[in-house]
Amino acid sequence: MKTTELFKKKTTLSFEVFPPKPTSDESVIYKALDGMKDLDPDFISVTYGAGGGANCGKSVQIASDIKNKYHIESVAHLPCIALSEEDALTVLESLKNVGVENVLALRGDITPEIVPNGRFKHASDLIAFIRERFDFNIIAACYPEGHSESSSLEEDLGYVRKKVDCGASQLITQLFLDNDYFLSFREKARAAGISVPIEAGIMPVTNKAQIERMVKLCGVQMPKKFLRAIERYEHSPEALRDAGIAYAVDQIVGLLSENVDGVHLYTMNNPYVARRICEAVKSLFEV
Ligand code: FAD
């Protein structure tokens, strides 16, 4: 099923997982999926390393398994910065052959390890490429606080609009810790003529290293309330985890009250955290 169809019927709750590193035990991801299956997410998306590499084949395999073995709709991420046209066609054909119907088309982060191919400079280039050749449902990323490379939110929104005009029919946001950024972004997006569903990306922050990584990579603002909780509980992993879960639940309740189209939970392959959050909010998605 094309995930865009879901929004016509309900407020969605989706999960995101990532493939294990080439050096890690492969069974980890399947244990995570086993632990999340009965939480009944509307779909599960699988990340894909922008630099290609050994675990990219696993992304396709995992997206296929989610759909064909777990019988949950799957979304395959596809960052394009390092891909040639031929590479993109190979991955897209593999996804099509295993019945995956949804692709989250991305540029990928530019890091020293990434060698840009030059064929796809922006996600919109990949979106147009897919739209011309395939029948996938195409999803794109958006940034409530603006993308870190953009000079303004308005400029960034113009490029989000371009992604929709090129063929994206659903958006998922980067994580944010202050719902006001999301609500203001949604208002501006609607005013800019972006009418596709916008799922809010929520990351339950459950350990200190994760917070530091997140701030470095995404540049998201950390509200005082959030910082105080981190300071208060940073020396107790269990208390910090519980504070992170409570914070995410509070964000989700706030978003549902504002009629969000859906919530995309960055589960970090952690079924325990996903379960605790689902137990707290699942009934709110059914009203
Ligand atoms: P783009 O839409 O290309 O935007 C990148 C920058 O270029 C922005 O500043 C934008 O304003 C600007 N821009 C866009 N179009 C144009 C244009 N035509 N001309 C000039 N400027 C333009 N990364 C991975 O490597 N693997 C993943 O699996 C992955 N999953 C993600 C899932 C979600 C939900 C999100 C939000 C991000 C994910 N990322 C992933 C990270 C993503 O690749 C980075 O945030 C990346 O820096 C930007 O990707 P994008 O698709 O938004 O790029």
Coordinates of C-alpha atoms and ligand atoms in Angstrom, one line a residue:
M1 CA 0.0 0.0 0.0
K2 CA 1.1 3.5 -0.7
T3 CA 1.4 5.1 2.8
T4 CA -0.1 8.4 1.5
E5 CA -3.5 6.5 1.4
L6 CA -3.4 6.1 5.2
F7 CA -3.8 9.8 6.0
K8 CA -7.2 9.8 4.3
K9 CA -8.5 7.5 7.1
K10 CA -6.5 8.2 10.2
T11 CA -3.7 9.9 12.2
T12 CA -0.7 7.7 11.5
L13 CA 1.9 6.4 13.9
S14 CA 5.0 5.1 12.1
F15 CA 8.4 3.9 13.3
E16 CA 11.9 4.2 11.9
V17 CA 14.6 1.6 12.2
F18 CA 18.2 1.4 11.0
P19 CA 20.2 -1.6 9.6
P20 CA 22.9 -3.0 11.9
K21 CA 26.5 -1.9 11.1
P22 CA 28.4 -4.4 8.9
T23 CA 30.4 -5.5 12.0
S24 CA 27.4 -6.0 14.3
D25 CA 25.2 -9.0 14.8
E26 CA 22.5 -9.0 12.1
S27 CA 19.9 -10.5 14.3
V28 CA 19.7 -7.3 16.4
I29 CA 17.3 -5.6 13.8
Y30 CA 15.1 -8.7 13.7
K31 CA 14.9 -8.8 17.5
A32 CA 13.9 -5.1 17.4
L33 CA 11.2 -5.8 14.8
D34 CA 9.9 -8.8 16.7
G35 CA 9.6 -6.5 19.8
M36 CA 7.7 -3.8 17.8
K37 CA 5.4 -5.9 15.6
D38 CA 2.5 -6.1 18.0
L39 CA 2.6 -2.3 18.6
D40 CA 0.9 -2.2 15.2
P41 CA 2.6 0.8 13.5
D42 CA 1.0 2.0 10.3
F43 CA 4.4 1.6 8.6
I44 CA 8.1 1.2 9.4
S45 CA 10.8 3.0 7.5
V46 CA 14.4 1.8 7.1
T47 CA 17.3 4.2 6.9
Y48 CA 20.1 3.8 4.3
G49 CA 23.7 5.1 4.6
A50 CA 24.4 8.0 2.2
G51 CA 27.8 6.7 1.4
G52 CA 26.5 3.4 0.1
G53 CA 28.6 0.6 1.6
A54 CA 28.1 -2.9 2.8
N55 CA 24.9 -2.5 4.9
C56 CA 22.9 -0.7 2.1
G57 CA 21.9 -4.1 0.7
K58 CA 20.6 -4.9 4.1
S59 CA 18.3 -1.8 4.0
V60 CA 16.6 -3.2 1.0
Q61 CA 16.4 -6.7 2.6
I62 CA 15.0 -5.3 5.8
A63 CA 12.4 -3.1 4.0
S64 CA 11.4 -6.3 2.1
D65 CA 11.2 -8.4 5.3
I66 CA 9.0 -5.7 7.1
K67 CA 6.6 -5.9 4.2
N68 CA 6.7 -9.6 3.3
K69 CA 7.5 -11.3 6.6
Y70 CA 6.1 -9.0 9.2
H71 CA 3.2 -7.8 7.0
I72 CA 3.7 -4.2 8.0
E73 CA 3.9 -1.5 5.3
S74 CA 7.5 -0.4 4.7
V75 CA 9.2 2.7 3.5
A76 CA 12.8 2.5 2.1
H77 CA 15.0 5.6 2.6
L78 CA 17.2 6.4 -0.3
P79 CA 19.9 9.2 -0.1
C80 CA 21.1 10.2 -3.5
I81 CA 24.3 12.3 -3.1
A82 CA 26.7 9.5 -3.8
L83 CA 24.6 7.6 -6.3
S84 CA 25.0 7.4 -10.1
E85 CA 21.9 7.0 -12.2
E86 CA 22.7 3.4 -12.6
D87 CA 23.1 2.9 -8.8
A88 CA 19.7 4.5 -8.2
L89 CA 18.1 2.4 -10.8
T90 CA 19.6 -0.8 -9.3
V91 CA 18.2 0.0 -5.8
L92 CA 14.8 1.2 -7.1
E93 CA 14.4 -2.0 -9.3
S94 CA 15.4 -4.2 -6.2
L95 CA 12.7 -2.4 -4.1
K96 CA 10.1 -2.8 -6.9
N97 CA 10.9 -6.4 -7.3
V98 CA 10.3 -7.2 -3.6
G99 CA 7.1 -5.2 -3.6
V100 CA 8.2 -2.2 -1.5
E101 CA 5.9 0.7 -2.6
N102 CA 7.2 3.6 -0.7
V103 CA 10.5 5.5 -1.0
L104 CA 11.8 8.3 1.3
A105 CA 13.9 10.2 -1.3
L106 CA 16.8 12.1 0.4
R107 CA 20.0 13.9 -0.5
G108 CA 22.0 12.6 2.5
D109 CA 24.3 14.5 4.7
I110 CA 27.5 15.8 3.2
T111 CA 30.4 14.5 5.4
P112 CA 34.1 14.1 4.6
E113 CA 33.6 10.4 3.9
I114 CA 30.9 11.0 1.2
V115 CA 32.1 11.4 -2.4
P116 CA 29.3 13.2 -4.3
N117 CA 28.6 11.6 -7.6
G118 CA 27.2 14.8 -9.2
R119 CA 24.2 13.3 -10.8
F120 CA 21.8 14.0 -8.0
K121 CA 22.6 17.3 -6.2
H122 CA 19.4 17.6 -4.2
A123 CA 16.6 15.3 -3.1
S124 CA 14.3 17.0 -5.7
D125 CA 16.6 15.6 -8.5
L126 CA 16.0 12.1 -7.2
I127 CA 12.3 12.7 -6.7
A128 CA 11.9 13.8 -10.3
F129 CA 14.0 10.9 -11.5
I130 CA 11.8 8.4 -9.6
R131 CA 8.5 10.0 -10.7
E132 CA 9.5 9.7 -14.4
R133 CA 10.3 6.1 -14.2
F134 CA 8.5 4.3 -11.3
D135 CA 5.2 4.2 -9.6
F136 CA 6.5 4.5 -6.0
N137 CA 4.8 6.7 -3.4
I138 CA 7.5 9.3 -2.8
I139 CA 8.1 10.8 0.6
A140 CA 10.5 13.7 1.4
A141 CA 12.2 15.2 4.4
C142 CA 11.5 18.6 5.9
Y143 CA 12.9 20.7 8.8
P144 CA 10.7 22.6 11.2
E145 CA 13.7 24.7 12.3
G146 CA 15.0 25.0 8.8
H147 CA 17.8 22.8 7.3
S148 CA 21.2 23.5 8.7
E149 CA 22.6 24.6 5.3
S150 CA 19.8 27.0 4.5
S151 CA 20.1 30.7 5.0
S152 CA 16.4 31.0 6.1
L153 CA 13.4 28.9 6.8
E154 CA 11.6 30.6 3.9
E155 CA 14.4 29.6 1.5
D156 CA 14.3 26.0 2.8
L157 CA 10.5 25.9 2.5
G158 CA 10.8 27.0 -1.1
Y159 CA 12.8 23.8 -1.7
V160 CA 10.3 21.7 0.2
R161 CA 7.7 23.0 -2.2
K162 CA 9.9 22.0 -5.1
K163 CA 10.2 18.5 -3.7
V164 CA 6.4 18.3 -3.6
D165 CA 6.1 19.8 -7.1
C166 CA 8.5 17.2 -8.4
G167 CA 6.4 14.3 -7.0
A168 CA 6.6 13.9 -3.2
S169 CA 3.2 13.2 -1.7
Q170 CA 4.1 13.0 1.9
L171 CA 6.6 14.7 4.2
I172 CA 8.4 13.6 7.4
T173 CA 10.1 16.1 9.7
Q174 CA 13.4 16.0 11.3
L175 CA 13.2 15.6 15.0
F176 CA 12.3 18.7 17.1
L177 CA 12.0 19.2 20.8
D178 CA 9.7 22.2 20.9
N179 CA 6.3 21.7 19.3
D180 CA 6.0 25.4 18.5
Y181 CA 8.6 25.0 15.8
F182 CA 6.5 22.3 14.2
L183 CA 3.2 24.2 14.4
S184 CA 4.7 27.4 13.0
F185 CA 6.4 25.4 10.2
R186 CA 3.1 23.6 9.3
E187 CA 1.3 27.0 9.1
K188 CA 4.0 28.4 6.8
A189 CA 4.1 25.3 4.7
R190 CA 0.3 25.4 4.2
A191 CA 0.5 29.2 3.4
A192 CA 3.2 28.3 0.8
G193 CA 0.8 25.9 -0.9
I194 CA 2.2 22.7 0.5
S195 CA -0.9 20.6 1.2
V196 CA 0.5 17.0 1.5
P197 CA 0.4 15.3 4.9
I198 CA 3.3 16.3 7.2
E199 CA 4.3 13.7 9.8
A200 CA 6.0 15.0 12.9
G201 CA 9.3 13.2 13.7
I202 CA 9.7 12.5 17.4
M203 CA 12.9 11.1 18.9
P204 CA 12.7 9.9 22.5
V205 CA 16.0 11.1 23.9
T206 CA 17.1 8.4 26.3
N207 CA 20.9 8.8 26.8
K208 CA 23.4 11.7 26.9
A209 CA 25.6 10.6 24.0
Q210 CA 22.5 10.5 21.8
I211 CA 21.6 14.1 22.8
E212 CA 25.1 15.3 22.0
R213 CA 25.1 13.6 18.6
M214 CA 21.7 14.9 17.8
V215 CA 22.6 18.5 18.5
K216 CA 25.8 18.3 16.4
L217 CA 24.2 16.6 13.4
C218 CA 20.8 18.3 13.3
G219 CA 21.3 21.6 15.1
V220 CA 17.9 21.4 16.8
Q221 CA 17.1 23.8 19.6
M222 CA 16.9 22.4 23.1
P223 CA 14.2 24.0 25.2
K224 CA 15.0 25.0 28.9
K225 CA 12.5 22.4 30.2
F226 CA 14.4 19.7 28.2
L227 CA 17.9 20.9 29.3
R228 CA 16.8 21.0 33.0
A229 CA 15.6 17.4 32.8
I230 CA 18.9 16.3 31.2
E231 CA 20.9 18.1 33.9
R232 CA 18.8 16.7 36.7
Y233 CA 19.0 13.0 35.6
E234 CA 22.2 12.7 33.5
H235 CA 23.9 10.6 36.2
S236 CA 21.0 8.0 36.3
P237 CA 20.6 6.2 33.0
E238 CA 17.2 4.8 34.1
A239 CA 15.8 8.1 35.2
L240 CA 17.2 9.9 32.1
R241 CA 15.5 7.2 29.9
D242 CA 12.2 7.6 31.8
A243 CA 12.4 11.4 31.5
G244 CA 13.1 11.1 27.7
I245 CA 10.1 8.8 27.3
A246 CA 7.9 11.2 29.3
Y247 CA 9.1 14.2 27.3
A248 CA 8.3 12.4 24.0
V249 CA 4.8 11.4 25.3
D250 CA 4.1 15.0 26.2
Q251 CA 5.2 16.2 22.8
I252 CA 3.0 13.6 21.1
V253 CA -0.1 14.5 23.2
G254 CA 0.5 18.2 22.3
L255 CA 0.8 17.4 18.6
L256 CA -2.3 15.2 18.5
S257 CA -4.3 17.9 20.2
E258 CA -3.2 20.1 17.3
N259 CA -4.5 17.6 14.7
V260 CA -1.1 16.5 13.4
D261 CA -1.3 14.3 10.3
G262 CA 0.8 11.7 11.9
V263 CA 3.8 10.9 14.2
H264 CA 7.0 9.3 13.0
L265 CA 8.8 7.8 16.0
Y266 CA 12.6 7.5 15.7
T267 CA 12.7 4.2 17.6
M268 CA 16.5 3.8 17.5
N269 CA 15.8 0.1 17.2
N270 CA 14.7 0.1 20.8
P271 CA 11.4 -1.9 21.3
Y272 CA 11.2 -1.2 25.0
V273 CA 11.1 2.6 24.5
A274 CA 8.7 2.3 21.5
R275 CA 6.4 0.1 23.7
R276 CA 6.4 2.5 26.6
I277 CA 5.4 5.4 24.3
C278 CA 2.8 3.3 22.5
E279 CA 1.2 2.2 25.8
A280 CA 0.9 5.8 26.8
V281 CA -0.5 7.3 23.6
K282 CA -1.9 4.5 21.4
S283 CA -5.6 5.1 22.2
L284 CA -5.2 8.8 21.3
F285 CA -4.5 7.7 17.7
E286 CA -7.8 5.8 17.5
V287 CA -10.1 8.7 18.3
Ligands
FAD1 P1 17.5 18.4 0.2 O1 16.1 18.5 0.0 O2 18.3 18.3 -1.1 O3 18.0 19.7 0.9 C1 19.4 19.9 1.4 C2 19.7 21.4 1.4 O4 19.8 21.9 0.1 C3 18.7 22.2 2.2 O5 19.4 23.2 2.8 C4 17.8 22.8 1.1 O6 17.2 24.0 1.5 C5 18.8 22.9 0.0 N1 18.1 22.7 -1.4 C6 17.2 21.7 -1.6 N2 16.9 21.7 -2.9 C7 17.7 22.7 -3.5 C8 17.8 23.2 -4.8 N3 17.1 22.6 -5.8 N4 18.7 24.2 -5.1 C9 19.5 24.7 -4.0 N5 19.3 24.3 -2.7 C10 18.5 23.3 -2.5 N6 20.2 10.7 5.7 C11 20.8 9.5 5.3 O7 21.9 9.5 4.8 N7 20.1 8.3 5.3 C12 18.8 8.2 5.8 O8 18.2 7.1 5.8 C13 18.2 9.4 6.3 N8 16.9 9.4 6.7 C14 16.3 10.6 7.1 C15 15.0 10.6 7.4 C16 14.3 11.8 7.8 C17 12.9 11.8 8.2 C18 15.0 13.1 7.8 C19 14.4 14.3 8.2 C20 16.4 13.1 7.4 C21 17.0 11.9 7.0 N9 18.4 11.8 6.6 C22 19.0 10.7 6.2 C23 19.2 13.1 6.7 C24 19.2 13.9 5.4 O9 19.8 13.1 4.4 C25 19.9 15.2 5.7 O10 19.1 16.0 6.5 C26 20.4 16.0 4.5 O11 21.3 17.0 4.9 C27 19.3 16.7 3.7 O12 18.5 15.8 3.0 P2 17.2 16.3 2.2 O13 16.7 15.2 1.5 O14 16.3 17.1 3.0 O15 18.0 17.3 1.1

